[in-house]
PDB file of C-alpha atoms and ligand atoms in Angstrom:
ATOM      1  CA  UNK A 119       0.000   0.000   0.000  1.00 89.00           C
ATOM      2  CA  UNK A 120       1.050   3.730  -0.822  1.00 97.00           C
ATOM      3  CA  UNK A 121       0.564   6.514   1.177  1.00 98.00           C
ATOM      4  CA  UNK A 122       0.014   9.599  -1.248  1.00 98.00           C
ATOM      5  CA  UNK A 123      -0.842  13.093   0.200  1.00 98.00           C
ATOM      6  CA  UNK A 124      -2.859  15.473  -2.460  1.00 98.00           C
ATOM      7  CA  UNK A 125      -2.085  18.550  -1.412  1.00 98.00           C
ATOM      8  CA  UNK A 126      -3.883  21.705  -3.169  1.00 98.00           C
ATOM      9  CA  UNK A 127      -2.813  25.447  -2.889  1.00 98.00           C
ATOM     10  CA  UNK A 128      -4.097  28.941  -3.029  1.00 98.00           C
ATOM     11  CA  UNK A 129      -7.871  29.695  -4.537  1.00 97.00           C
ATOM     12  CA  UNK A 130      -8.344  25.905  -5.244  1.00 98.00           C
ATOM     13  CA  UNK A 131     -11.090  25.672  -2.442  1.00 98.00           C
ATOM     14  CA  UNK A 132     -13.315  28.135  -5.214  1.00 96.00           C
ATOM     15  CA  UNK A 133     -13.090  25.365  -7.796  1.00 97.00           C
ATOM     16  CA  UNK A 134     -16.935  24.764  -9.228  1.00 94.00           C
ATOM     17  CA  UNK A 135     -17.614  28.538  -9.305  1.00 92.00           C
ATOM     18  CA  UNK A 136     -14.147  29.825  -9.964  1.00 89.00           C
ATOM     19  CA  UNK A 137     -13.462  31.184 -13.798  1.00 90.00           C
ATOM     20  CA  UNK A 138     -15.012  28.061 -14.949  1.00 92.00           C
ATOM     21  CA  UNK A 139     -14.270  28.796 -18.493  1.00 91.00           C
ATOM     22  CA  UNK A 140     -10.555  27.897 -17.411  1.00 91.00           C
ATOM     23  CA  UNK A 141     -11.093  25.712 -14.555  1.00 93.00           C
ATOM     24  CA  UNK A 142     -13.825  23.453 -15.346  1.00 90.00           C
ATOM     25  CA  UNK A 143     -17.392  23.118 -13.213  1.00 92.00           C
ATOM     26  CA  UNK A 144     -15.571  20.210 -10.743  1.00 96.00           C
ATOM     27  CA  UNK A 145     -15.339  21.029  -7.310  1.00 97.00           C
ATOM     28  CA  UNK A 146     -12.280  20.383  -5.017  1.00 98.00           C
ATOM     29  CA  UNK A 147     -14.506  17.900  -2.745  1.00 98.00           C
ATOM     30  CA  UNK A 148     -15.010  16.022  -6.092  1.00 98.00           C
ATOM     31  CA  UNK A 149     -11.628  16.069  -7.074  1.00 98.00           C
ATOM     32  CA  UNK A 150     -10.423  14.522  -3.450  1.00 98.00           C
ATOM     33  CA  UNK A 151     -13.291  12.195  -4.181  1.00 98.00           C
ATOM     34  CA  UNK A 152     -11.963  11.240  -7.147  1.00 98.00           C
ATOM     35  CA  UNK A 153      -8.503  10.873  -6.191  1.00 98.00           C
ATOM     36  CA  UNK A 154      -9.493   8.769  -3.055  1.00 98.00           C
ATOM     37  CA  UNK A 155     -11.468   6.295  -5.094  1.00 98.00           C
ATOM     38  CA  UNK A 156      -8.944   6.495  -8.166  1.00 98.00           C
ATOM     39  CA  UNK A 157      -6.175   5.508  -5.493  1.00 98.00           C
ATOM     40  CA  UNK A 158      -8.291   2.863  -3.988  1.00 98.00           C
ATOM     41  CA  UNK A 159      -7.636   1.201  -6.985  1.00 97.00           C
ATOM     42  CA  UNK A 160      -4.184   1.586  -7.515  1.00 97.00           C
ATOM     43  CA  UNK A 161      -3.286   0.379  -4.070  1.00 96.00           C
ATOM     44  CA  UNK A 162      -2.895   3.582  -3.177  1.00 98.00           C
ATOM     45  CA  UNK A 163      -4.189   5.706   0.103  1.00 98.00           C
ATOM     46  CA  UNK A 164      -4.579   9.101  -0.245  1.00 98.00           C
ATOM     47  CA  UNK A 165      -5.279  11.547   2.144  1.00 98.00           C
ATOM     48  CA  UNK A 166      -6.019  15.060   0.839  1.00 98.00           C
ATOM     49  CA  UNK A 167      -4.823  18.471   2.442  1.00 98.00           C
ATOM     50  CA  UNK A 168      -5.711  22.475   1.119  1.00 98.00           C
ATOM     51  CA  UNK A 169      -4.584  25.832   2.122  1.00 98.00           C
ATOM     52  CA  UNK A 170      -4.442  28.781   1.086  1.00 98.00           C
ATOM     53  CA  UNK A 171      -1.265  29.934   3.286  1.00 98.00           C
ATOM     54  CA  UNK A 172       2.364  29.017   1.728  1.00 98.00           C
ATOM     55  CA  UNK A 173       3.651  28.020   5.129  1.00 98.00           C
ATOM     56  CA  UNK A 174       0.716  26.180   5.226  1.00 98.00           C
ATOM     57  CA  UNK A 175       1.626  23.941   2.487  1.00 98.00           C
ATOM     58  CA  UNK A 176       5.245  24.052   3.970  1.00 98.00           C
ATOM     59  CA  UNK A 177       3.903  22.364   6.866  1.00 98.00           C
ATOM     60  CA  UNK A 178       2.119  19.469   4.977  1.00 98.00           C
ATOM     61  CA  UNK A 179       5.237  18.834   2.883  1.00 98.00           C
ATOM     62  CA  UNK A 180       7.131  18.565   6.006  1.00 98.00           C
ATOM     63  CA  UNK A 181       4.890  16.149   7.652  1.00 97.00           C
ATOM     64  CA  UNK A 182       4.550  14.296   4.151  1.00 98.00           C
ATOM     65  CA  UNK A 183       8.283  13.124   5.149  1.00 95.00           C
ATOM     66  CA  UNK A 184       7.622  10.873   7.397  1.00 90.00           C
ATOM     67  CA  UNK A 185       3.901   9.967   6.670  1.00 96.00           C
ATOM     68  CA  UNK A 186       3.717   9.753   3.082  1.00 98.00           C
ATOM     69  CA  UNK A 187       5.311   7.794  -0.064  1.00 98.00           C
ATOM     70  CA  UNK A 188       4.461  10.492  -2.756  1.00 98.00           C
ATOM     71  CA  UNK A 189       3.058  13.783  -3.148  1.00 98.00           C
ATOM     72  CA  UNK A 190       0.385  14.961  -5.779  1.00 98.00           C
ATOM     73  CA  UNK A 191       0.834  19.171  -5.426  1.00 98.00           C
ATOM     74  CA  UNK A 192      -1.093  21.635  -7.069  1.00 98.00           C
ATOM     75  CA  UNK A 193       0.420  24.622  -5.521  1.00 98.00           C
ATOM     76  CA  UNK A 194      -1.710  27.123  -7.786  1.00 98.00           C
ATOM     77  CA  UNK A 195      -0.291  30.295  -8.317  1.00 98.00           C
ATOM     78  CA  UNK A 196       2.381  29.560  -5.426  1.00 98.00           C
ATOM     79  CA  UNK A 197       4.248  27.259  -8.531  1.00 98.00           C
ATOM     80  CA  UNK A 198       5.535  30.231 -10.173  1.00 98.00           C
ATOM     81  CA  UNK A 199       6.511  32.588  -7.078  1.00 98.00           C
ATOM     82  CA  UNK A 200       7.567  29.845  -4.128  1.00 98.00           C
ATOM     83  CA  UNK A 201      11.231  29.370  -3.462  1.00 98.00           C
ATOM     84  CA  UNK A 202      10.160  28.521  -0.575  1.00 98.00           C
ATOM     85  CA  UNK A 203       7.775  25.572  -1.681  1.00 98.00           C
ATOM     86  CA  UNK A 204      10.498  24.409  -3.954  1.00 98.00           C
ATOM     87  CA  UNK A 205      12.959  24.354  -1.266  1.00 98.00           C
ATOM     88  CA  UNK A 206      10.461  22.332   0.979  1.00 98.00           C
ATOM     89  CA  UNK A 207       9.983  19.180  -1.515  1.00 98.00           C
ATOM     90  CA  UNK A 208      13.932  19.090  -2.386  1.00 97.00           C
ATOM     91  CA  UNK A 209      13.945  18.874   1.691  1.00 96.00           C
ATOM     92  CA  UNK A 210      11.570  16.515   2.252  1.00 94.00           C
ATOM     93  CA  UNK A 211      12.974  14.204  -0.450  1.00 90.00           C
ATOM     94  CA  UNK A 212       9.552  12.748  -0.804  1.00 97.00           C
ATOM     95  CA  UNK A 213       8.512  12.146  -4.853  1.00 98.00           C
ATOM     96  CA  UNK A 214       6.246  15.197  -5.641  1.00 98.00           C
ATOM     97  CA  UNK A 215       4.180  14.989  -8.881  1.00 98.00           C
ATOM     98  CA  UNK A 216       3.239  18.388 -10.157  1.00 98.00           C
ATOM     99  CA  UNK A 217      -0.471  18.931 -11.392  1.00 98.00           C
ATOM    100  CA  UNK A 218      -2.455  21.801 -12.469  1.00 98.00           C
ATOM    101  CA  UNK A 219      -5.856  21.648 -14.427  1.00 98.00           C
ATOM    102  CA  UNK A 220      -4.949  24.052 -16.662  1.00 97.00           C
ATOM    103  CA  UNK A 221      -2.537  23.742 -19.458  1.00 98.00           C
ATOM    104  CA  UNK A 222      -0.414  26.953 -18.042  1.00 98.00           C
ATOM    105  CA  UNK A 223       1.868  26.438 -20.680  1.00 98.00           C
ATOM    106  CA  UNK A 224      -0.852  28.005 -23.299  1.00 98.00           C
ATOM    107  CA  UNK A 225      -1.359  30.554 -20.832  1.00 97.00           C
ATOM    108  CA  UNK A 226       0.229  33.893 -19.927  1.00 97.00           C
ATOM    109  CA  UNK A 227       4.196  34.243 -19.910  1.00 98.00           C
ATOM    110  CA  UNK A 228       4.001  34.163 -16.142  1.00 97.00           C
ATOM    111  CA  UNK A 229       2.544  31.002 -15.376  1.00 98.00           C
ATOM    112  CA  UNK A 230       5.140  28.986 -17.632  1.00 98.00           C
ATOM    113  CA  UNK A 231       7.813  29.232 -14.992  1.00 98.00           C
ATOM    114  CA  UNK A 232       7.706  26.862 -12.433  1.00 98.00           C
ATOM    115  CA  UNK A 233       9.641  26.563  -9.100  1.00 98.00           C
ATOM    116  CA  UNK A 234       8.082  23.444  -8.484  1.00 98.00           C
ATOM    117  CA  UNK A 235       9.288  21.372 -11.812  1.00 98.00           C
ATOM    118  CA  UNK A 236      12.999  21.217 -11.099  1.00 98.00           C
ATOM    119  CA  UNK A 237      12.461  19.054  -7.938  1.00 98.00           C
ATOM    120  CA  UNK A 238       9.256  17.169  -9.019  1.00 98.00           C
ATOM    121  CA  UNK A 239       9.383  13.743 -10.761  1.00 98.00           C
ATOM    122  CA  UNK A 240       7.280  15.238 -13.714  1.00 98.00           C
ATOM    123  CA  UNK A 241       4.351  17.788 -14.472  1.00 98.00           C
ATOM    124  CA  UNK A 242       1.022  17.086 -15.615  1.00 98.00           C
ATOM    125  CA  UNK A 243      -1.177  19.925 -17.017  1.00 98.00           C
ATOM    126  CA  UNK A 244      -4.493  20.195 -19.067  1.00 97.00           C
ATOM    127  CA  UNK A 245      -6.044  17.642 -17.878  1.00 97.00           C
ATOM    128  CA  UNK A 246      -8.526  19.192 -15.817  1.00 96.00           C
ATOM    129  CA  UNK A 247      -9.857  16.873 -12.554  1.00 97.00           C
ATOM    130  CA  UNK A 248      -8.051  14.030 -14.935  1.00 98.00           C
ATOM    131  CA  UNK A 249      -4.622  15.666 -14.538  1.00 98.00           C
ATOM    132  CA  UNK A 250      -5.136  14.536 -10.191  1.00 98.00           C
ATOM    133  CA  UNK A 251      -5.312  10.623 -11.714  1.00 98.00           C
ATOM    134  CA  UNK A 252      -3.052  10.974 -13.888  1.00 98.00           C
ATOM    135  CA  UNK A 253      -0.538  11.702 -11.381  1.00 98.00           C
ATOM    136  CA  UNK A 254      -1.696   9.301  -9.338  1.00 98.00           C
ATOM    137  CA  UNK A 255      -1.124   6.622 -11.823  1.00 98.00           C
ATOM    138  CA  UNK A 256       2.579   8.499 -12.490  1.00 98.00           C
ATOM    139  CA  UNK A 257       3.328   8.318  -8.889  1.00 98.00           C
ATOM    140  CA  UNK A 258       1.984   4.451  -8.563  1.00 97.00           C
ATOM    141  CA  UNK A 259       4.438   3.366 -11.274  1.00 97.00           C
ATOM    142  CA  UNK A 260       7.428   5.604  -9.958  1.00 97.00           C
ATOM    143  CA  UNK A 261       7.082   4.077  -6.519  1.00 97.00           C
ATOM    144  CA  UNK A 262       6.788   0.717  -7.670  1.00 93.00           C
ATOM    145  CA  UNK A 263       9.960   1.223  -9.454  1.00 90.00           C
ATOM    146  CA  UNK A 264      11.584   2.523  -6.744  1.00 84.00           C
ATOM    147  CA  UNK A 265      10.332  -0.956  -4.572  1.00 72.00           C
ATOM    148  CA  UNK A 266       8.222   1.313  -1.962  1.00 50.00           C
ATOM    149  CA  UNK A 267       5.195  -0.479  -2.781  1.00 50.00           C
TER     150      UNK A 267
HETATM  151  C1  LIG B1311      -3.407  26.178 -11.613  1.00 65.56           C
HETATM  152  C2  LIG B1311      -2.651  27.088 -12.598  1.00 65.56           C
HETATM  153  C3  LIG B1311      -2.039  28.277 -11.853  1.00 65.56           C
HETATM  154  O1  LIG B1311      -1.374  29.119 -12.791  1.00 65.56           O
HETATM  155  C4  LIG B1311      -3.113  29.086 -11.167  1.00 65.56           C
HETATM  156  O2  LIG B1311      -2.533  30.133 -10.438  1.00 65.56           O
HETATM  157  C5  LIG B1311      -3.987  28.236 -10.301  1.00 65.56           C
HETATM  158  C6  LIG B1311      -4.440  26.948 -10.812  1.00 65.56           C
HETATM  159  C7  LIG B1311      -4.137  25.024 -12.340  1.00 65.56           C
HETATM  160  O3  LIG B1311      -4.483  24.056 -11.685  1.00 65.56           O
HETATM  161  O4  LIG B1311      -4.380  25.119 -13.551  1.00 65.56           O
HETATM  162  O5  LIG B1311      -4.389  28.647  -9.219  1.00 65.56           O
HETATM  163  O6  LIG B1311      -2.460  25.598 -10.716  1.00 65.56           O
END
């Protein structure tokens, strides 16, 4: 069995109502339904964490060290600001898989940067809610790989 954490950033709690022209009509309860279920099925437990607060998320990755065998992060708009995130997964050498819904690589110039990609495994985007599974799937194979499970 895999522990996996699914831990979700800044303005992701608005998901359903929020610009959902970009961000779909899915909710962030359905999405950690989803991903629960999905990792049922994969062997996988996930437990599911959001804030809105950057030391927040700090926090979780911290405790992920211990706790958790992988980490599915969509740190929102923290991914192309936080050295501070960054620094946190290269810490808690924990494998982080990097989501967002959106493809931000067909969006503005500032959301193609990403302090998160240099220490995560890989980056899914564009997926919307399926972008979560995806990962989940990415993070199932990497750890079997790596004989945690
Ligand atoms: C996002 C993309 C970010 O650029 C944005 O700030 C978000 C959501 C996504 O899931 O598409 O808050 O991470």
């Amino acid at each position: 069995m895999q522990n996996i954490l699914v831990l979700n950033g800044p303005n992701l709690n608005l998901l359903g109502t929020r610009q959902p022209e970009v961000y779909g009509r899915t909710t962030l309860q359905m999405i950690e339904e989803l991903c629960v279920s999905h990792g049922k099925s994969n062997g996988q437990t996930v437990t599911h964490f959001q804030s809105n607060h950057e030391g927040a998320l700090i926090d979780a990755i911290h405790a992920a060290r211990d706790a958790q065998d992988g980490i599915v992060l969509n740190a929102g708009a923290y991914t192309h600001t936080s050295v501070a995130l960054m620094d946190a997964i290269s810490s808690a050498a924990v494998p982080v898989v990097e989501v967002h819904l959106s493809n931000i690589h067909a969006r503005e110039p500032f959301r193609h940067k990403s302090y998160i990609a240099p220490v995560a495994i890989g980056q899914i985007c564009g997926f919307g809610a399926t972008s979560y599974v995806l990962a989940l799937d990415a993070l199932a194979a990497h750890l079997r790989k790596e004989g945690a499970g």
